[in-house]
Amino acid sequence: MPSSISCLASLKFDDQYFLASSMDGSIKLYDRRMLQRSAVQSYEGHVNSHTQIQLGIDPDERYVMSGGEDCKLRIWSIKSGELLLEDKFSNSVLSTVCYQTFKS
């Protein structure tokens, strides 16, 4: 990562993969087996320069979610990197996000 790391989150479906966000606003997916190379996937649009902001991963590990210093919530597809949602839900930084699971 080119800047200080803000959050690390490993994926359970394959423990070789982990997501990392940094203070320069980047969020990237890495494969531990290929750390000498670049990231496997990048997620564009995250805004961060000095706040420790957590990443949220849905239970099926299809989406990654994060707040930003611009007070927006963003959700990306883990696989494709596509930004699926970007909306301002708050007037303050969303530094912690989580997914709630529902049982039927």
Tab-separated table of C-alpha atoms in Angstrom:
chain	number	residue	atom	x	y	z
A	1	MET	CA	0.000	0.000	0.000
A	2	PRO	CA	1.338	3.450	-0.853
A	3	SER	CA	0.044	5.009	2.400
A	4	SER	CA	-0.656	4.047	6.027
A	5	ILE	CA	-3.118	1.179	6.345
A	6	SER	CA	-6.505	2.038	7.805
A	7	CYS	CA	-8.164	-1.409	7.798
A	8	LEU	CA	-7.389	-5.037	6.897
A	9	ALA	CA	-10.078	-7.677	6.379
A	10	SER	CA	-9.499	-11.265	5.278
A	11	LEU	CA	-12.042	-13.197	3.240
A	12	LYS	CA	-13.323	-16.464	4.644
A	13	PHE	CA	-14.122	-18.191	1.324
A	14	ASP	CA	-10.397	-18.209	0.558
A	15	ASP	CA	-8.055	-17.116	3.324
A	16	GLN	CA	-5.412	-16.233	0.732
A	17	TYR	CA	-7.364	-13.051	-0.117
A	18	PHE	CA	-7.636	-9.910	1.984
A	19	LEU	CA	-8.924	-6.362	1.552
A	20	ALA	CA	-6.869	-3.372	2.640
A	21	SER	CA	-7.772	0.300	2.832
A	22	SER	CA	-5.303	3.085	3.376
A	23	MET	CA	-5.111	6.747	4.332
A	24	ASP	CA	-4.720	7.788	0.689
A	25	GLY	CA	-8.280	6.625	-0.031
A	26	SER	CA	-7.393	3.397	-1.800
A	27	ILE	CA	-9.123	0.073	-1.169
A	28	LYS	CA	-7.532	-2.986	-2.766
A	29	LEU	CA	-7.945	-6.750	-2.817
A	30	TYR	CA	-4.720	-8.751	-2.486
A	31	ASP	CA	-3.794	-12.397	-2.909
A	32	ARG	CA	-1.197	-13.422	-0.298
A	33	ARG	CA	0.400	-15.767	-2.829
A	34	MET	CA	1.136	-12.843	-5.149
A	35	LEU	CA	2.135	-10.021	-2.768
A	36	GLN	CA	5.176	-9.207	-4.903
A	37	ARG	CA	2.778	-8.202	-7.684
A	38	SER	CA	0.114	-5.533	-7.556
A	39	ALA	CA	-3.377	-5.855	-6.116
A	40	VAL	CA	-5.879	-8.264	-7.670
A	41	GLN	CA	-8.674	-5.642	-7.643
A	42	SER	CA	-9.065	-1.928	-6.827
A	43	TYR	CA	-12.159	-0.127	-5.595
A	44	GLU	CA	-12.444	3.481	-6.788
A	45	GLY	CA	-14.183	6.411	-5.122
A	46	HIS	CA	-13.238	5.948	-1.460
A	47	VAL	CA	-12.362	9.228	0.292
A	48	ASN	CA	-9.934	9.110	3.214
A	49	SER	CA	-6.855	11.060	4.250
A	50	HIS	CA	-6.546	10.714	8.042
A	51	THR	CA	-9.438	8.730	9.579
A	52	GLN	CA	-9.370	5.071	10.619
A	53	ILE	CA	-12.382	3.820	8.654
A	54	GLN	CA	-13.449	0.182	8.846
A	55	LEU	CA	-14.476	-2.002	5.917
A	56	GLY	CA	-17.643	-4.107	6.034
A	57	ILE	CA	-17.974	-7.367	4.093
A	58	ASP	CA	-21.346	-9.038	3.592
A	59	PRO	CA	-21.682	-12.639	4.880
A	60	ASP	CA	-21.662	-14.058	1.330
A	61	GLU	CA	-18.515	-12.022	0.551
A	62	ARG	CA	-19.960	-10.445	-2.573
A	63	TYR	CA	-19.782	-6.808	-1.419
A	64	VAL	CA	-17.424	-4.518	0.468
A	65	MET	CA	-18.806	-1.406	2.148
A	66	SER	CA	-17.138	1.635	3.656
A	67	GLY	CA	-17.881	5.124	4.860
A	68	GLY	CA	-15.698	8.015	3.752
A	69	GLU	CA	-14.509	11.389	4.970
A	70	ASP	CA	-16.981	12.942	2.522
A	71	CYS	CA	-19.751	11.423	4.729
A	72	LYS	CA	-20.809	9.051	1.952
A	73	LEU	CA	-21.428	5.327	2.171
A	74	ARG	CA	-20.133	3.255	-0.742
A	75	ILE	CA	-20.681	-0.375	-1.692
A	76	TRP	CA	-18.575	-2.180	-4.307
A	77	SER	CA	-18.708	-5.637	-5.848
A	78	ILE	CA	-15.710	-7.522	-4.437
A	79	LYS	CA	-15.320	-9.556	-7.623
A	80	SER	CA	-15.636	-6.843	-10.289
A	81	GLY	CA	-14.655	-3.718	-8.320
A	82	GLU	CA	-17.769	-1.948	-9.634
A	83	LEU	CA	-19.137	0.835	-7.429
A	84	LEU	CA	-22.738	-0.227	-6.793
A	85	LEU	CA	-23.908	2.447	-4.350
A	86	GLU	CA	-22.703	5.892	-3.339
A	87	ASP	CA	-24.962	7.959	-1.101
A	88	LYS	CA	-24.707	10.499	1.676
A	89	PHE	CA	-26.493	9.010	4.685
A	90	SER	CA	-24.952	11.165	7.398
A	91	ASN	CA	-23.435	14.547	8.205
A	92	SER	CA	-20.487	12.858	9.893
A	93	VAL	CA	-17.892	10.299	8.840
A	94	LEU	CA	-19.207	6.713	8.901
A	95	SER	CA	-16.135	5.109	10.438
A	96	THR	CA	-17.742	1.750	11.316
A	97	VAL	CA	-20.050	-0.255	9.054
A	98	CYS	CA	-21.486	-3.746	9.316
A	99	TYR	CA	-23.946	-6.027	7.606
A	100	GLN	CA	-26.897	-7.407	9.511
A	101	THR	CA	-28.076	-10.884	8.634
A	102	PHE	CA	-31.734	-11.853	8.835
A	103	LYS	CA	-32.967	-15.355	9.542
A	104	SER	CA	-36.313	-16.418	8.159
